[in-house]
């Protein structure tokens, strides 16, 4: 029997060259000219699938935990008779609800990197409406086609704070609150605006009385954006950030 060289390729019973055991072939396999089929690198499809399953599980658990926390806060809010405690619990519940709304929306579409701007506005506004009186109406419209997923939670929290501030301080002469919310997109930038028909306010003065406005400023920085307030026909709050 001739000696086996390390360079010898495996053969079958008929003497034909075969690939080593465990080799994965694809449509891109090609011959090297000596009758041996050389496979290209196999895609890591199984690894990708496992990673996506883990992310799905993580998002599912996060959604459940947010729902449980939201439920506990609601129970506490209904049980307390202290007005200040009720307001704190309401504010916290709105924030948790806004985070949950964004999380459910942005991760309900698998393999997507963004989501409809209109659906985002409706989800967050509907969450806030549940805590407001019948004297508060919200109209929302998005011309921005989509939002990147990574902007979801910070933008939802910022919108929630602006809606809450408008509901508290944006009443007109008849005591009614009308809030207009818009989401627009221009080259390289996304703009969120919240407008009420109240007396308006000067941002530097109001920031001290409202922790919510301070939170919006922090969230704008997290989005690498800016937050400004205009006093025209009420208060017009503008949050602009890069279209990532």
PDB file of C-alpha atoms in Angstrom:
ATOM      1  CA  UNK A   1       0.000   0.000   0.000  1.00  0.00           C
ATOM      2  CA  UNK A   2       1.465   3.398  -0.947  1.00  0.00           C
ATOM      3  CA  UNK A   3       2.040   5.834   1.894  1.00  0.00           C
ATOM      4  CA  UNK A   4      -0.711   8.349   2.574  1.00  0.00           C
ATOM      5  CA  UNK A   5       0.422  11.922   2.055  1.00  0.00           C
ATOM      6  CA  UNK A   6      -1.042  14.752   4.113  1.00  0.00           C
ATOM      7  CA  UNK A   7      -1.945  16.459   0.866  1.00  0.00           C
ATOM      8  CA  UNK A   8      -4.029  13.510  -0.390  1.00  0.00           C
ATOM      9  CA  UNK A   9      -7.745  14.303  -0.632  1.00  0.00           C
ATOM     10  CA  UNK A  10     -10.287  11.723   0.576  1.00  0.00           C
ATOM     11  CA  UNK A  11     -11.899   9.503  -2.060  1.00  0.00           C
ATOM     12  CA  UNK A  12     -14.896   7.193  -2.180  1.00  0.00           C
ATOM     13  CA  UNK A  13     -14.888   3.474  -3.077  1.00  0.00           C
ATOM     14  CA  UNK A  14     -14.758   4.301  -6.776  1.00  0.00           C
ATOM     15  CA  UNK A  15     -11.724   6.504  -6.337  1.00  0.00           C
ATOM     16  CA  UNK A  16     -13.544   9.798  -6.880  1.00  0.00           C
ATOM     17  CA  UNK A  17     -12.467  12.788  -4.827  1.00  0.00           C
ATOM     18  CA  UNK A  18     -14.944  13.789  -2.135  1.00  0.00           C
ATOM     19  CA  UNK A  19     -15.138  16.615   0.343  1.00  0.00           C
ATOM     20  CA  UNK A  20     -14.247  16.052   4.003  1.00  0.00           C
ATOM     21  CA  UNK A  21     -17.012  15.098   6.399  1.00  0.00           C
ATOM     22  CA  UNK A  22     -19.018  18.046   7.721  1.00  0.00           C
ATOM     23  CA  UNK A  23     -18.443  20.238   4.657  1.00  0.00           C
ATOM     24  CA  UNK A  24     -21.444  22.418   3.777  1.00  0.00           C
ATOM     25  CA  UNK A  25     -22.090  23.124   0.101  1.00  0.00           C
ATOM     26  CA  UNK A  26     -24.004  25.977  -1.437  1.00  0.00           C
ATOM     27  CA  UNK A  27     -24.883  27.241  -4.867  1.00  0.00           C
ATOM     28  CA  UNK A  28     -21.638  29.216  -4.798  1.00  0.00           C
ATOM     29  CA  UNK A  29     -19.417  26.096  -4.579  1.00  0.00           C
ATOM     30  CA  UNK A  30     -16.913  25.875  -7.411  1.00  0.00           C
ATOM     31  CA  UNK A  31     -14.258  23.506  -8.738  1.00  0.00           C
ATOM     32  CA  UNK A  32     -10.571  24.169  -8.358  1.00  0.00           C
ATOM     33  CA  UNK A  33      -9.838  22.580 -11.742  1.00  0.00           C
ATOM     34  CA  UNK A  34      -8.734  19.194 -10.401  1.00  0.00           C
ATOM     35  CA  UNK A  35     -12.181  17.689 -10.027  1.00  0.00           C
ATOM     36  CA  UNK A  36     -12.479  18.677  -6.384  1.00  0.00           C
ATOM     37  CA  UNK A  37     -15.405  20.870  -5.379  1.00  0.00           C
ATOM     38  CA  UNK A  38     -14.236  23.628  -3.086  1.00  0.00           C
ATOM     39  CA  UNK A  39     -17.007  24.961  -0.823  1.00  0.00           C
ATOM     40  CA  UNK A  40     -17.322  28.579   0.183  1.00  0.00           C
ATOM     41  CA  UNK A  41     -17.779  29.550   3.839  1.00  0.00           C
ATOM     42  CA  UNK A  42     -21.211  28.588   5.133  1.00  0.00           C
ATOM     43  CA  UNK A  43     -23.356  31.457   6.469  1.00  0.00           C
ATOM     44  CA  UNK A  44     -23.883  31.569  10.205  1.00  0.00           C
ATOM     45  CA  UNK A  45     -27.637  31.182   9.816  1.00  0.00           C
ATOM     46  CA  UNK A  46     -28.016  29.072  12.935  1.00  0.00           C
ATOM     47  CA  UNK A  47     -26.102  31.590  15.061  1.00  0.00           C
ATOM     48  CA  UNK A  48     -28.215  34.453  13.741  1.00  0.00           C
ATOM     49  CA  UNK A  49     -31.415  32.525  14.423  1.00  0.00           C
ATOM     50  CA  UNK A  50     -30.356  31.774  18.011  1.00  0.00           C
ATOM     51  CA  UNK A  51     -29.491  35.426  18.584  1.00  0.00           C
ATOM     52  CA  UNK A  52     -32.889  36.545  17.293  1.00  0.00           C
ATOM     53  CA  UNK A  53     -34.650  34.008  19.494  1.00  0.00           C
ATOM     54  CA  UNK A  54     -32.773  35.333  22.530  1.00  0.00           C
ATOM     55  CA  UNK A  55     -33.700  38.915  21.642  1.00  0.00           C
ATOM     56  CA  UNK A  56     -37.339  37.902  21.205  1.00  0.00           C
ATOM     57  CA  UNK A  57     -37.293  36.249  24.617  1.00  0.00           C
ATOM     58  CA  UNK A  58     -35.653  39.297  26.188  1.00  0.00           C
ATOM     59  CA  UNK A  59     -38.217  41.656  24.665  1.00  0.00           C
ATOM     60  CA  UNK A  60     -41.063  39.384  25.734  1.00  0.00           C
ATOM     61  CA  UNK A  61     -39.852  39.350  29.334  1.00  0.00           C
ATOM     62  CA  UNK A  62     -39.314  43.103  29.300  1.00  0.00           C
ATOM     63  CA  UNK A  63     -42.863  43.638  28.049  1.00  0.00           C
ATOM     64  CA  UNK A  64     -44.258  41.376  30.772  1.00  0.00           C
ATOM     65  CA  UNK A  65     -42.218  43.097  33.497  1.00  0.00           C
ATOM     66  CA  UNK A  66     -43.380  46.541  32.356  1.00  0.00           C
ATOM     67  CA  UNK A  67     -46.994  45.362  32.385  1.00  0.00           C
ATOM     68  CA  UNK A  68     -46.624  43.950  35.914  1.00  0.00           C
ATOM     69  CA  UNK A  69     -45.003  47.161  37.158  1.00  0.00           C
ATOM     70  CA  UNK A  70     -47.684  49.246  35.467  1.00  0.00           C
ATOM     71  CA  UNK A  71     -50.380  47.142  37.129  1.00  0.00           C
ATOM     72  CA  UNK A  72     -48.858  47.587  40.595  1.00  0.00           C
ATOM     73  CA  UNK A  73     -48.672  51.360  40.121  1.00  0.00           C
ATOM     74  CA  UNK A  74     -52.292  51.510  38.995  1.00  0.00           C
ATOM     75  CA  UNK A  75     -53.445  49.533  42.034  1.00  0.00           C
ATOM     76  CA  UNK A  76     -51.519  51.837  44.358  1.00  0.00           C
ATOM     77  CA  UNK A  77     -52.891  54.921  42.604  1.00  0.00           C
ATOM     78  CA  UNK A  78     -56.485  53.798  43.035  1.00  0.00           C
ATOM     79  CA  UNK A  79     -55.997  52.851  46.684  1.00  0.00           C
ATOM     80  CA  UNK A  80     -54.346  56.008  47.953  1.00  0.00           C
ATOM     81  CA  UNK A  81     -56.379  58.945  49.228  1.00  0.00           C
ATOM     82  CA  UNK A  82     -53.435  61.326  49.302  1.00  0.00           C
ATOM     83  CA  UNK A  83     -53.643  63.765  46.369  1.00  0.00           C
ATOM     84  CA  UNK A  84     -49.892  64.310  46.128  1.00  0.00           C
ATOM     85  CA  UNK A  85     -49.163  60.582  46.202  1.00  0.00           C
ATOM     86  CA  UNK A  86     -51.835  59.977  43.562  1.00  0.00           C
ATOM     87  CA  UNK A  87     -50.236  62.554  41.266  1.00  0.00           C
ATOM     88  CA  UNK A  88     -46.778  61.017  41.684  1.00  0.00           C
ATOM     89  CA  UNK A  89     -48.140  57.540  40.961  1.00  0.00           C
ATOM     90  CA  UNK A  90     -50.027  58.856  37.917  1.00  0.00           C
ATOM     91  CA  UNK A  91     -46.887  60.496  36.519  1.00  0.00           C
ATOM     92  CA  UNK A  92     -44.878  57.317  37.045  1.00  0.00           C
ATOM     93  CA  UNK A  93     -47.610  55.151  35.507  1.00  0.00           C
ATOM     94  CA  UNK A  94     -47.731  57.372  32.423  1.00  0.00           C
ATOM     95  CA  UNK A  95     -43.985  57.077  31.996  1.00  0.00           C
ATOM     96  CA  UNK A  96     -43.995  53.296  32.359  1.00  0.00           C
ATOM     97  CA  UNK A  97     -46.965  53.103  29.987  1.00  0.00           C
ATOM     98  CA  UNK A  98     -45.170  55.244  27.393  1.00  0.00           C
ATOM     99  CA  UNK A  99     -42.083  53.025  27.575  1.00  0.00           C
ATOM    100  CA  UNK A 100     -44.248  49.919  27.240  1.00  0.00           C
ATOM    101  CA  UNK A 101     -46.136  51.347  24.257  1.00  0.00           C
ATOM    102  CA  UNK A 102     -42.917  52.123  22.416  1.00  0.00           C
ATOM    103  CA  UNK A 103     -41.350  48.778  23.323  1.00  0.00           C
ATOM    104  CA  UNK A 104     -44.373  46.787  22.108  1.00  0.00           C
ATOM    105  CA  UNK A 105     -44.568  48.757  18.890  1.00  0.00           C
ATOM    106  CA  UNK A 106     -40.920  48.761  17.936  1.00  0.00           C
ATOM    107  CA  UNK A 107     -40.376  45.063  18.606  1.00  0.00           C
ATOM    108  CA  UNK A 108     -43.661  43.760  17.231  1.00  0.00           C
ATOM    109  CA  UNK A 109     -42.187  43.784  13.717  1.00  0.00           C
ATOM    110  CA  UNK A 110     -39.384  41.273  13.508  1.00  0.00           C
ATOM    111  CA  UNK A 111     -36.331  41.976  11.327  1.00  0.00           C
ATOM    112  CA  UNK A 112     -37.375  45.644  10.999  1.00  0.00           C
ATOM    113  CA  UNK A 113     -35.039  48.465  11.983  1.00  0.00           C
ATOM    114  CA  UNK A 114     -37.721  51.153  12.125  1.00  0.00           C
ATOM    115  CA  UNK A 115     -41.464  51.622  12.543  1.00  0.00           C
ATOM    116  CA  UNK A 116     -44.253  53.899  11.333  1.00  0.00           C
ATOM    117  CA  UNK A 117     -44.119  57.414  12.773  1.00  0.00           C
ATOM    118  CA  UNK A 118     -47.918  57.664  12.817  1.00  0.00           C
ATOM    119  CA  UNK A 119     -48.325  54.409  14.728  1.00  0.00           C
ATOM    120  CA  UNK A 120     -45.748  55.591  17.230  1.00  0.00           C
ATOM    121  CA  UNK A 121     -47.581  58.866  17.894  1.00  0.00           C
ATOM    122  CA  UNK A 122     -50.933  57.132  18.247  1.00  0.00           C
ATOM    123  CA  UNK A 123     -49.580  54.539  20.689  1.00  0.00           C
ATOM    124  CA  UNK A 124     -47.965  57.090  23.025  1.00  0.00           C
ATOM    125  CA  UNK A 125     -50.860  59.572  22.800  1.00  0.00           C
ATOM    126  CA  UNK A 126     -53.420  56.851  23.543  1.00  0.00           C
ATOM    127  CA  UNK A 127     -51.452  55.882  26.652  1.00  0.00           C
ATOM    128  CA  UNK A 128     -51.451  59.489  27.889  1.00  0.00           C
ATOM    129  CA  UNK A 129     -55.156  60.021  27.120  1.00  0.00           C
ATOM    130  CA  UNK A 130     -56.085  57.296  29.584  1.00  0.00           C
ATOM    131  CA  UNK A 131     -54.891  59.568  32.428  1.00  0.00           C
ATOM    132  CA  UNK A 132     -56.358  62.863  31.232  1.00  0.00           C
ATOM    133  CA  UNK A 133     -59.839  64.245  31.816  1.00  0.00           C
ATOM    134  CA  UNK A 134     -62.461  64.663  29.102  1.00  0.00           C
ATOM    135  CA  UNK A 135     -61.474  68.342  28.882  1.00  0.00           C
ATOM    136  CA  UNK A 136     -58.244  67.315  27.151  1.00  0.00           C
ATOM    137  CA  UNK A 137     -58.171  66.430  23.454  1.00  0.00           C
ATOM    138  CA  UNK A 138     -55.112  65.325  21.482  1.00  0.00           C
ATOM    139  CA  UNK A 139     -54.686  65.458  17.715  1.00  0.00           C
ATOM    140  CA  UNK A 140     -51.616  63.753  16.312  1.00  0.00           C
ATOM    141  CA  UNK A 141     -50.274  63.550  12.784  1.00  0.00           C
ATOM    142  CA  UNK A 142     -46.963  62.314  11.433  1.00  0.00           C
ATOM    143  CA  UNK A 143     -45.452  63.181   8.094  1.00  0.00           C
ATOM    144  CA  UNK A 144     -42.256  61.363   9.038  1.00  0.00           C
ATOM    145  CA  UNK A 145     -42.491  57.964   7.433  1.00  0.00           C
ATOM    146  CA  UNK A 146     -40.528  55.987   9.995  1.00  0.00           C
ATOM    147  CA  UNK A 147     -38.439  56.139  13.144  1.00  0.00           C
ATOM    148  CA  UNK A 148     -35.269  54.197  14.014  1.00  0.00           C
ATOM    149  CA  UNK A 149     -35.861  51.658  16.777  1.00  0.00           C
ATOM    150  CA  UNK A 150     -33.172  53.077  19.030  1.00  0.00           C
ATOM    151  CA  UNK A 151     -35.092  56.365  19.310  1.00  0.00           C
ATOM    152  CA  UNK A 152     -38.275  54.645  20.530  1.00  0.00           C
ATOM    153  CA  UNK A 153     -38.068  54.729  24.325  1.00  0.00           C
ATOM    154  CA  UNK A 154     -36.397  58.137  24.825  1.00  0.00           C
ATOM    155  CA  UNK A 155     -38.736  59.774  22.301  1.00  0.00           C
ATOM    156  CA  UNK A 156     -41.800  58.148  23.896  1.00  0.00           C
ATOM    157  CA  UNK A 157     -40.757  59.421  27.327  1.00  0.00           C
ATOM    158  CA  UNK A 158     -40.146  62.927  25.977  1.00  0.00           C
ATOM    159  CA  UNK A 159     -43.524  63.005  24.223  1.00  0.00           C
ATOM    160  CA  UNK A 160     -45.250  61.761  27.367  1.00  0.00           C
ATOM    161  CA  UNK A 161     -43.709  64.594  29.423  1.00  0.00           C
ATOM    162  CA  UNK A 162     -44.719  67.226  26.873  1.00  0.00           C
ATOM    163  CA  UNK A 163     -48.284  65.902  26.727  1.00  0.00           C
ATOM    164  CA  UNK A 164     -48.489  65.911  30.521  1.00  0.00           C
ATOM    165  CA  UNK A 165     -47.173  69.460  30.741  1.00  0.00           C
ATOM    166  CA  UNK A 166     -49.654  70.662  28.098  1.00  0.00           C
ATOM    167  CA  UNK A 167     -52.547  68.921  29.853  1.00  0.00           C
ATOM    168  CA  UNK A 168     -51.654  70.609  33.154  1.00  0.00           C
ATOM    169  CA  UNK A 169     -50.858  74.131  31.966  1.00  0.00           C
ATOM    170  CA  UNK A 170     -52.212  74.502  28.423  1.00  0.00           C
ATOM    171  CA  UNK A 171     -55.903  75.227  29.057  1.00  0.00           C
ATOM    172  CA  UNK A 172     -57.596  78.035  27.111  1.00  0.00           C
ATOM    173  CA  UNK A 173     -59.983  80.673  28.486  1.00  0.00           C
ATOM    174  CA  UNK A 174     -62.814  78.130  28.664  1.00  0.00           C
ATOM    175  CA  UNK A 175     -60.735  75.614  30.581  1.00  0.00           C
ATOM    176  CA  UNK A 176     -60.370  73.222  27.654  1.00  0.00           C
ATOM    177  CA  UNK A 177     -57.043  71.805  26.535  1.00  0.00           C
ATOM    178  CA  UNK A 178     -56.408  71.141  22.855  1.00  0.00           C
ATOM    179  CA  UNK A 179     -53.040  69.568  22.074  1.00  0.00           C
ATOM    180  CA  UNK A 180     -51.606  69.146  18.580  1.00  0.00           C
ATOM    181  CA  UNK A 181     -48.764  66.686  18.111  1.00  0.00           C
ATOM    182  CA  UNK A 182     -46.728  66.386  14.937  1.00  0.00           C
ATOM    183  CA  UNK A 183     -43.755  64.377  13.731  1.00  0.00           C
ATOM    184  CA  UNK A 184     -41.992  65.622  10.609  1.00  0.00           C
ATOM    185  CA  UNK A 185     -38.881  64.641   8.730  1.00  0.00           C
ATOM    186  CA  UNK A 186     -36.423  66.632   6.676  1.00  0.00           C
ATOM    187  CA  UNK A 187     -33.026  65.680   5.253  1.00  0.00           C
ATOM    188  CA  UNK A 188     -30.923  64.493   8.179  1.00  0.00           C
ATOM    189  CA  UNK A 189     -33.361  65.575  10.900  1.00  0.00           C
ATOM    190  CA  UNK A 190     -36.588  64.525  12.648  1.00  0.00           C
ATOM    191  CA  UNK A 191     -38.755  67.040  14.497  1.00  0.00           C
ATOM    192  CA  UNK A 192     -41.384  66.378  17.155  1.00  0.00           C
ATOM    193  CA  UNK A 193     -43.646  69.262  18.141  1.00  0.00           C
ATOM    194  CA  UNK A 194     -46.323  69.556  20.816  1.00  0.00           C
ATOM    195  CA  UNK A 195     -48.550  72.649  20.660  1.00  0.00           C
ATOM    196  CA  UNK A 196     -51.280  73.792  23.049  1.00  0.00           C
ATOM    197  CA  UNK A 197     -53.602  76.822  23.029  1.00  0.00           C
ATOM    198  CA  UNK A 198     -52.943  77.986  26.565  1.00  0.00           C
ATOM    199  CA  UNK A 199     -51.151  81.100  27.802  1.00  0.00           C
ATOM    200  CA  UNK A 200     -47.736  79.725  26.921  1.00  0.00           C
ATOM    201  CA  UNK A 201     -44.658  79.916  29.113  1.00  0.00           C
ATOM    202  CA  UNK A 202     -41.023  80.951  29.162  1.00  0.00           C
ATOM    203  CA  UNK A 203     -38.921  77.813  29.202  1.00  0.00           C
ATOM    204  CA  UNK A 204     -36.242  79.053  31.617  1.00  0.00           C
ATOM    205  CA  UNK A 205     -38.898  79.989  34.182  1.00  0.00           C
ATOM    206  CA  UNK A 206     -41.006  76.858  33.745  1.00  0.00           C
ATOM    207  CA  UNK A 207     -38.073  74.444  33.881  1.00  0.00           C
ATOM    208  CA  UNK A 208     -37.698  75.094  37.605  1.00  0.00           C
ATOM    209  CA  UNK A 209     -41.308  74.226  38.397  1.00  0.00           C
ATOM    210  CA  UNK A 210     -41.519  71.150  36.159  1.00  0.00           C
ATOM    211  CA  UNK A 211     -39.183  68.196  36.505  1.00  0.00           C
ATOM    212  CA  UNK A 212     -40.750  66.859  33.312  1.00  0.00           C
ATOM    213  CA  UNK A 213     -39.243  69.635  31.183  1.00  0.00           C
ATOM    214  CA  UNK A 214     -35.843  68.932  32.699  1.00  0.00           C
ATOM    215  CA  UNK A 215     -36.287  65.276  31.765  1.00  0.00           C
ATOM    216  CA  UNK A 216     -37.135  66.263  28.182  1.00  0.00           C
ATOM    217  CA  UNK A 217     -33.904  68.283  28.005  1.00  0.00           C
ATOM    218  CA  UNK A 218     -31.922  65.245  29.172  1.00  0.00           C
ATOM    219  CA  UNK A 219     -33.688  62.968  26.680  1.00  0.00           C
ATOM    220  CA  UNK A 220     -32.996  65.425  23.852  1.00  0.00           C
ATOM    221  CA  UNK A 221     -29.305  65.256  24.715  1.00  0.00           C
ATOM    222  CA  UNK A 222     -29.475  61.466  24.701  1.00  0.00           C
ATOM    223  CA  UNK A 223     -30.893  61.670  21.161  1.00  0.00           C
ATOM    224  CA  UNK A 224     -28.087  64.094  20.241  1.00  0.00           C
ATOM    225  CA  UNK A 225     -30.776  66.678  19.618  1.00  0.00           C
ATOM    226  CA  UNK A 226     -32.119  69.971  20.937  1.00  0.00           C
ATOM    227  CA  UNK A 227     -35.213  71.022  22.874  1.00  0.00           C
ATOM    228  CA  UNK A 228     -36.712  74.507  22.551  1.00  0.00           C
ATOM    229  CA  UNK A 229     -39.988  76.210  23.459  1.00  0.00           C
ATOM    230  CA  UNK A 230     -41.726  78.923  21.435  1.00  0.00           C
ATOM    231  CA  UNK A 231     -44.459  81.123  22.846  1.00  0.00           C
ATOM    232  CA  UNK A 232     -46.887  81.624  19.978  1.00  0.00           C
ATOM    233  CA  UNK A 233     -50.647  80.956  20.175  1.00  0.00           C
ATOM    234  CA  UNK A 234     -49.834  78.987  23.307  1.00  0.00           C
ATOM    235  CA  UNK A 235     -46.738  76.911  23.964  1.00  0.00           C
ATOM    236  CA  UNK A 236     -45.025  75.136  21.078  1.00  0.00           C
ATOM    237  CA  UNK A 237     -42.409  72.631  22.243  1.00  0.00           C
ATOM    238  CA  UNK A 238     -39.902  71.445  19.649  1.00  0.00           C
ATOM    239  CA  UNK A 239     -37.610  68.435  19.920  1.00  0.00           C
ATOM    240  CA  UNK A 240     -35.209  68.007  17.006  1.00  0.00           C
ATOM    241  CA  UNK A 241     -32.703  65.186  16.605  1.00  0.00           C
ATOM    242  CA  UNK A 242     -30.640  63.598  13.812  1.00  0.00           C
ATOM    243  CA  UNK A 243     -32.283  61.062  11.517  1.00  0.00           C
ATOM    244  CA  UNK A 244     -29.910  58.212  12.376  1.00  0.00           C
TER     245      UNK A 244
END
